[in-house]
Amino acid sequence: MKRLLFSFTLCFLIFSLQAAETDSLWLRMPVGGKAEVICRKQSATLHIASAELRGAWQGVPVVLEVKQSKQLKKLGNEGFTILSSADGKKITIASAGEIGVLYGAYHLLRLQQTGVVTAKLNVVESPAYKIRVLNHWDNLDGTIERGYAGRSLWRWEELPDTLSPRYEAYARANASIGINGTVLNNVNASPLILSAKYLQKVAALAAVFRPYGIRVYLSINFSSPAALGGLPTSDPLDKSVCAWWKEKVGEIYRLIPDFGGFLVKANSEGLPGPQDFGRTHADGANMLADVLKPHNGIVMWRAFVYNPGDEDRAKQAYQEFVPLDGQFRDNVIIQVKNGPVDFQPREPFSPLFGAMKRTAVMPEFQITQEYLGFANHLVFLAPLWKECLESDTYQQGKGSTVARVTDGSVYSHKLSAIAGVANTGDGANWCGHPFAQANWYAFGRLAWNHELTSAQIADEWIKQTFPDKHSVAGNVTPKSDAWQTVFLPQVRDMMLQSREAAVSYMMPLGLHHQFAFGHHYGPEPWCNVPGARADWLPSYYHKADSIGLGFDRSSTGSNAVSQYQSPLCEMLNDVHTCPENLLLWFHHVPWGYKMKDGRTLWDELCYTYDHGVQQVRSFQKTWDVLEPFVDAPRFLDVQHRLRIQMRDAIWWKDACLLYFQQFSRRPIPYDIERPVHDLDSLEHYHLKITNYENAVR
Amino acid sequence: MKRLLFSFTLCFLIFSLQAAETDSLWLRMPVGGKAEVICRKQSATLHIASAELRGAWQGVPVVLEVKQSKQLKKLGNEGFTILSSADGKKITIASAGEIGVLYGAYHLLRLQQTGVVTAKLNVVESPAYKIRVLNHWDNLDGTIERGYAGRSLWRWEELPDTLSPRYEAYARANASIGINGTVLNNVNASPLILSAKYLQKVAALAAVFRPYGIRVYLSINFSSPAALGGLPTSDPLDKSVCAWWKEKVGEIYRLIPDFGGFLVKANSEGLPGPQDFGRTHADGANMLADVLKPHNGIVMWRAFVYNPGDEDRAKQAYQEFVPLDGQFRDNVIIQVKNGPVDFQPREPFSPLFGAMKRTAVMPEFQITQEYLGFANHLVFLAPLWKECLESDTYQQGKGSTVARVTDGSVYSHKLSAIAGVANTGDGANWCGHPFAQANWYAFGRLAWNHELTSAQIADEWIKQTFPDKHSVAGNVTPKSDAWQTVFLPQVRDMMLQSREAAVSYMMPLGLHHQFAFGHHYGPEPWCNVPGARADWLPSYYHKADSIGLGFDRSSTGSNAVSQYQSPLCEMLNDVHTCPENLLLWFHHVPWGYKMKDGRTLWDELCYTYDHGVQQVRSFQKTWDVLEPFVDAPRFLDVQHRLRIQMRDAIWWKDACLLYFQQFSRRPIPYDIERPVHDLDSLEHYHLKITNYENAVR
């Protein structure tokens, strides 16, 4: 029976999905519009704006204006206003830049699709971050690292001659939510991406994306001068190396005049970097920044570094980068994952945020659900990202949130940026799980305006993505009362609960890194791969013993708390003031420790896992009840994935509770649902998936 | 509270069980007794009785008497009395036969172990059925058809020279509950069992069993004269065939003077029989009866016959045998399975019971759980057998229960008998599931006294099988209040609920034969094996279509109801008076049919499946709470099997509801737990087990 739990045949489903039209994401707009659109200027970008409105806008005539008024210049080339005329017979979308007009057009259509067009529009918008970029971990062979929605969108073998219609659809989707950059290839980069052959292909993609305001960036391999250029070294202070990069960058800009720049993963998880030559991260980043500078290119340098030594992994990025603060060029930005370890269901924010005061820092979020159930689990990530962005670093006093220390509000740097690791693939619905599209959407919307609430974003997405089945698909016909009062709030609630549910059934109370080795799907708290790095094993993080559970990062332990600013440092350091949802991240807590609700730690752990399981049961019920509102293919697809999620939630709960029970030696409280698996069989179960494969098994 | 042995892995558990002493079943009696036992007569059987009492009896002196008083002769050689003397200082066990004294000794010890010894004993007991026999479906190669507790107890390769201590332990266990016969080999019999070589082995077993009052019987292959004897035919009316059987039977009785007789499966599921030669079942049975008669041997002739034709399989045994009523010799008894199909979780009683008026008929029950979860599911079968025995056939007016038409109360025949298909194997605990021992126990007790209630039998078994952990193992020390008020009632309730739970999660409301092809474990309502007999496929029985579900056996359908006596026939024929727990056995019922509780058939089906699932959840909770009362190996073993049962219950529910939903096209009521499997993946799932393998996976 155990096999039955995990084996599922998707043949039929995959076939039917692949046979279907490509999913139109949240852009299910009316067809056959008759809107009057007036635009005096002509350009590719303005043409798109006009065409989108002509095709779908159902209201009064719209005037598109590019002009350099004082107000508009203040909003920047991407900001815009949408104003109704005094008599309400006309709407004007205006911006200092053409791209701002396009963004305004998508914004107006969003207002229409979400049913919030008012008689008198007075919209003023500009983006929170200057650079809003997707990171594609796509390899040149078409596989995607941590991709669960098929193969890469980029058909390298066909490029540059053949252009898939997906490229423009991709650009359009991104533009509609304000994403203005894309890093095409994996941070674990092949040097080949910089070869003349591949740069031709990249240029072809850049040409498709350009009218949509999307700049192309590339991940580079720091050894490219040697590996691709044939030089004896890639030392960033070597003149021939600098010359090679200068020449290469020149070649790129001749092909792609608006090329964005480089993303670099260096001296991290075995990749080459400046430290291989005795240089610092700053040396490496600055060399690249200098050659990009004349072209207005930038360097996004990742701070995801750690080594298998005695030092707590969670401390290492801070230790490595804070001493370099102030040494980076102004066209370098340090890209920092939201938490100090690695995209776990819940982490505290990385202490680098706010601590790097004289260097631009950008958050890196993971849209693809590497640690959150792949494309099988419904997990809406806006609450996770909001939790990070709203965390107070206290670095410049109260209110120095991660959002404000990175968006330019607290520190004034030339650059501000935010990155999301994409969850796209060539599957018909783009993201694998129909609800995973909401995470792409949410990333874009938060990158534009991080003050939007998760509920607002969910509402927007649901309204655009699930037209009322009983009206014409994508029509603006007001949705039925039942849709508004039943479907919308129930789906919204499910989405808003989903991230906390995943934390609960996977790694609650600050537990982290309990996932299976390699593919990172499913629980393996017992994992012990012979010869593996200690910091890649769950026991490094859970520290379970007869006394208790959790990693002591307080002042009596690794003292990672000291990397946080006072008074946060002191709050985290004290087990009684540390937030309980991060308790086991910062403390080794006795099994019998009394939690705020009066339960012991062990009981709280059990009840929390079970609560997560019961939440998924409730999602199943919610979804099944909503069947009348949803087209059959999507209804069945989500129903199918919720069943997987349900089985996986039980798998996680049983695995973690039965494993940790060996240490706690306490009963699982008798009023919760009993385990249905045996620890022994779970320990011997191995999924046959690798890092690069889909979750489709 | 401190919990023991959570680090026990299953591997270790299994190893330790196999390494352990053989489980002593319900005979966990005190050791080192000092009882005075007086017995003037000497014999092997009386020696056992004395030794058992001396070893374990804790009370006043016991006198064992074999005497032919009028009262005792009326009770027969197996009946007995247990009487306290007037002054209470002595107890006398008396019987007309030595075996009656042994049964009395076991009865007295049972009273002690169950804590119901009173100051003044006045027990009078005699068995309900004369022959109380186990049918072992053991093959000569050591495998067991439908056996789930290891390999055969009979080590044919070692016999007759080596006698496993298991043989005597087996005889003792049977004698302790009054079983007086054993059919050693599979009804699908190899002719080789009658070879001189094997008869020597059988004789060795018979010698071990004899002092315990257990006669040996053999299943024979009807083609033995040809297959073993080399004759050109096995026609029962052929003189050379009769002569061969006469000679063979003589050979058997020379080796085993108290040999019981033959069990015959003929012209059934491909086995040879008299019909191969144009003869009737009566011709075949009578020929064998005639050669056995001089030796006091009998023939048990099975009525489990059906052919793949147009006629409803459930009707065929009746059609075949009722016309032969009165044609059988008086040392022939027709062995009839409890229901007309095949040991399903619930069937109506076979209409042959009571309809054969001039022929002795014996019930055949299945102790091994071929259709009830193998050794993985906790299912106490006394309620199933009681349901059959208490069913009123109305054949001689109201009160003609199956029990009374077979035990000699209604019809007076020379023979009365009852058979149980054994669940024993060479695994350390005999029956695979610790609770499966209760079914062996219950069969023996019901064969002796079918008026015992299921609750009484459960109580007896629990009290003897689970000594209070905190007293000396098996001691008679009164059990603790907690054991009496918590453990006993909770385990009893679980046992008493368990059969109905299994019906609910497997095949409720009269559904039947929905199990997987071949091994019969798990659901396969969709099963369609190319070329398979229609009557071996679930669709033959469920008849699901857009209108409804169930097999129309009413007068508008196969009219199987006509085989039942009035007024039962009319009651079953009317959908409104047919018991709802047999509704789909007798009727094709519309999905929207209103059940007595007001629900539609479809909803009732859904709620019933779910109720079964929730009952297993409650069994898990019950058992986990009872951990302090049970020794660790058995606690963990049962906990492990309940987890399998839980997963299987969900598997059954999901498979059947999702499959039938394709026909009902109605939603599964939204307040019940949602399916966690997809129909498609269930349909493609196949267990790698065969008929003969253990369920241990």
PDB file of N, CA and C in Angstrom, chain A residues 262-298:
ATOM      1  N   PHE A 262      24.812  41.089 -15.525  1.00  0.00           N
ATOM      2  CA  PHE A 262      25.118  39.713 -15.123  1.00  0.00           C
ATOM      3  C   PHE A 262      24.566  39.391 -13.735  1.00  0.00           C
ATOM      4  N   LEU A 263      24.151  38.134 -13.585  1.00  0.00           N
ATOM      5  CA  LEU A 263      23.865  37.572 -12.264  1.00  0.00           C
ATOM      6  C   LEU A 263      24.970  36.565 -11.982  1.00  0.00           C
ATOM      7  N   VAL A 264      25.543  36.634 -10.788  1.00  0.00           N
ATOM      8  CA  VAL A 264      26.710  35.793 -10.513  1.00  0.00           C
ATOM      9  C   VAL A 264      26.541  35.002  -9.214  1.00  0.00           C
ATOM     10  N   LYS A 265      26.671  33.688  -9.347  1.00  0.00           N
ATOM     11  CA  LYS A 265      26.804  32.797  -8.187  1.00  0.00           C
ATOM     12  C   LYS A 265      28.257  32.368  -8.177  1.00  0.00           C
ATOM     13  N   ALA A 266      29.018  32.852  -7.211  1.00  0.00           N
ATOM     14  CA  ALA A 266      30.461  32.602  -7.210  1.00  0.00           C
ATOM     15  C   ALA A 266      30.895  32.069  -5.850  1.00  0.00           C
ATOM     16  N   ASN A 267      31.837  31.156  -5.871  1.00  0.00           N
ATOM     17  CA  ASN A 267      32.326  30.533  -4.638  1.00  0.00           C
ATOM     18  C   ASN A 267      31.171  30.080  -3.745  1.00  0.00           C
ATOM     19  N   SER A 268      30.267  29.356  -4.373  1.00  0.00           N
ATOM     20  CA  SER A 268      29.082  28.885  -3.671  1.00  0.00           C
ATOM     21  C   SER A 268      28.745  27.495  -4.184  1.00  0.00           C
ATOM     22  N   GLU A 269      28.640  26.545  -3.285  1.00  0.00           N
ATOM     23  CA  GLU A 269      28.268  25.177  -3.661  1.00  0.00           C
ATOM     24  C   GLU A 269      29.113  24.650  -4.814  1.00  0.00           C
ATOM     25  N   GLY A 270      30.408  24.902  -4.744  1.00  0.00           N
ATOM     26  CA  GLY A 270      31.324  24.312  -5.711  1.00  0.00           C
ATOM     27  C   GLY A 270      31.552  25.112  -6.974  1.00  0.00           C
ATOM     28  N   LEU A 271      30.849  26.223  -7.132  1.00  0.00           N
ATOM     29  CA  LEU A 271      31.068  27.036  -8.334  1.00  0.00           C
ATOM     30  C   LEU A 271      32.325  27.890  -8.181  1.00  0.00           C
ATOM     31  N   PRO A 272      32.995  28.203  -9.320  1.00  0.00           N
ATOM     32  CA  PRO A 272      34.212  29.021  -9.247  1.00  0.00           C
ATOM     33  C   PRO A 272      33.883  30.459  -8.858  1.00  0.00           C
ATOM     34  N   GLY A 273      34.919  31.167  -8.403  1.00  0.00           N
ATOM     35  CA  GLY A 273      34.719  32.565  -8.010  1.00  0.00           C
ATOM     36  C   GLY A 273      36.058  33.220  -7.708  1.00  0.00           C
ATOM     37  N   PRO A 274      36.024  34.458  -7.342  1.00  0.00           N
ATOM     38  CA  PRO A 274      37.271  35.205  -7.125  1.00  0.00           C
ATOM     39  C   PRO A 274      38.125  34.626  -6.009  1.00  0.00           C
ATOM     40  N   GLN A 275      37.507  33.971  -5.029  1.00  0.00           N
ATOM     41  CA  GLN A 275      38.295  33.413  -3.926  1.00  0.00           C
ATOM     42  C   GLN A 275      39.228  32.309  -4.394  1.00  0.00           C
ATOM     43  N   ASP A 276      38.928  31.726  -5.554  1.00  0.00           N
ATOM     44  CA  ASP A 276      39.833  30.705  -6.096  1.00  0.00           C
ATOM     45  C   ASP A 276      41.206  31.305  -6.418  1.00  0.00           C
ATOM     46  N   PHE A 277      41.213  32.646  -6.544  1.00  0.00           N
ATOM     47  CA  PHE A 277      42.470  33.327  -6.899  1.00  0.00           C
ATOM     48  C   PHE A 277      42.918  34.254  -5.783  1.00  0.00           C
ATOM     49  N   GLY A 278      42.371  34.020  -4.599  1.00  0.00           N
ATOM     50  CA  GLY A 278      42.761  34.847  -3.458  1.00  0.00           C
ATOM     51  C   GLY A 278      42.130  36.232  -3.470  1.00  0.00           C
ATOM     52  N   ARG A 279      41.087  36.399  -4.254  1.00  0.00           N
ATOM     53  CA  ARG A 279      40.423  37.715  -4.317  1.00  0.00           C
ATOM     54  C   ARG A 279      39.102  37.648  -3.545  1.00  0.00           C
ATOM     55  N   THR A 280      38.557  38.811  -3.303  1.00  0.00           N
ATOM     56  CA  THR A 280      37.296  38.857  -2.564  1.00  0.00           C
ATOM     57  C   THR A 280      36.119  38.907  -3.530  1.00  0.00           C
ATOM     58  N   HIS A 281      34.930  38.706  -2.924  1.00  0.00           N
ATOM     59  CA  HIS A 281      33.714  38.874  -3.712  1.00  0.00           C
ATOM     60  C   HIS A 281      33.679  40.278  -4.323  1.00  0.00           C
ATOM     61  N   ALA A 282      34.145  41.268  -3.567  1.00  0.00           N
ATOM     62  CA  ALA A 282      34.125  42.646  -4.089  1.00  0.00           C
ATOM     63  C   ALA A 282      35.050  42.768  -5.293  1.00  0.00           C
ATOM     64  N   ASP A 283      36.215  42.146  -5.217  1.00  0.00           N
ATOM     65  CA  ASP A 283      37.134  42.190  -6.360  1.00  0.00           C
ATOM     66  C   ASP A 283      36.466  41.642  -7.613  1.00  0.00           C
ATOM     67  N   GLY A 284      35.805  40.500  -7.429  1.00  0.00           N
ATOM     68  CA  GLY A 284      35.175  39.859  -8.578  1.00  0.00           C
ATOM     69  C   GLY A 284      34.023  40.685  -9.131  1.00  0.00           C
ATOM     70  N   ALA A 285      33.169  41.145  -8.225  1.00  0.00           N
ATOM     71  CA  ALA A 285      31.988  41.890  -8.674  1.00  0.00           C
ATOM     72  C   ALA A 285      32.398  43.204  -9.322  1.00  0.00           C
ATOM     73  N   ASN A 286      33.386  43.884  -8.746  1.00  0.00           N
ATOM     74  CA  ASN A 286      33.780  45.201  -9.248  1.00  0.00           C
ATOM     75  C   ASN A 286      34.416  45.114 -10.636  1.00  0.00           C
ATOM     76  N   MET A 287      35.200  44.077 -10.847  1.00  0.00           N
ATOM     77  CA  MET A 287      35.798  43.914 -12.176  1.00  0.00           C
ATOM     78  C   MET A 287      34.706  43.834 -13.238  1.00  0.00           C
ATOM     79  N   LEU A 288      33.681  43.019 -12.964  1.00  0.00           N
ATOM     80  CA  LEU A 288      32.590  42.886 -13.926  1.00  0.00           C
ATOM     81  C   LEU A 288      31.796  44.193 -14.035  1.00  0.00           C
ATOM     82  N   ALA A 289      31.611  44.836 -12.875  1.00  0.00           N
ATOM     83  CA  ALA A 289      30.863  46.100 -12.870  1.00  0.00           C
ATOM     84  C   ALA A 289      31.570  47.147 -13.721  1.00  0.00           C
ATOM     85  N   ASP A 290      32.877  47.161 -13.653  1.00  0.00           N
ATOM     86  CA  ASP A 290      33.636  48.158 -14.409  1.00  0.00           C
ATOM     87  C   ASP A 290      33.479  47.972 -15.918  1.00  0.00           C
ATOM     88  N   VAL A 291      33.464  46.723 -16.357  1.00  0.00           N
ATOM     89  CA  VAL A 291      33.333  46.542 -17.808  1.00  0.00           C
ATOM     90  C   VAL A 291      31.886  46.753 -18.272  1.00  0.00           C
ATOM     91  N   LEU A 292      30.914  46.552 -17.361  1.00  0.00           N
ATOM     92  CA  LEU A 292      29.506  46.750 -17.729  1.00  0.00           C
ATOM     93  C   LEU A 292      29.095  48.218 -17.666  1.00  0.00           C
ATOM     94  N   LYS A 293      29.790  48.963 -16.803  1.00  0.00           N
ATOM     95  CA  LYS A 293      29.397  50.345 -16.501  1.00  0.00           C
ATOM     96  C   LYS A 293      29.183  51.216 -17.742  1.00  0.00           C
ATOM     97  N   PRO A 294      30.123  51.203 -18.692  1.00  0.00           N
ATOM     98  CA  PRO A 294      29.940  52.078 -19.863  1.00  0.00           C
ATOM     99  C   PRO A 294      28.665  51.775 -20.644  1.00  0.00           C
ATOM    100  N   HIS A 295      28.162  50.572 -20.475  1.00  0.00           N
ATOM    101  CA  HIS A 295      26.951  50.175 -21.222  1.00  0.00           C
ATOM    102  C   HIS A 295      25.696  50.294 -20.366  1.00  0.00           C
ATOM    103  N   ASN A 296      25.856  50.835 -19.137  1.00  0.00           N
ATOM    104  CA  ASN A 296      24.730  50.900 -18.187  1.00  0.00           C
ATOM    105  C   ASN A 296      24.286  49.518 -17.710  1.00  0.00           C
ATOM    106  N   GLY A 297      25.209  48.560 -17.774  1.00  0.00           N
ATOM    107  CA  GLY A 297      24.885  47.228 -17.252  1.00  0.00           C
ATOM    108  C   GLY A 297      25.191  47.137 -15.766  1.00  0.00           C
ATOM    109  N   ILE A 298      24.585  46.150 -15.139  1.00  0.00           N
ATOM    110  CA  ILE A 298      24.782  45.980 -13.697  1.00  0.00           C
ATOM    111  C   ILE A 298      25.226  44.558 -13.375  1.00  0.00           C
TER     112      ILE A 298
END
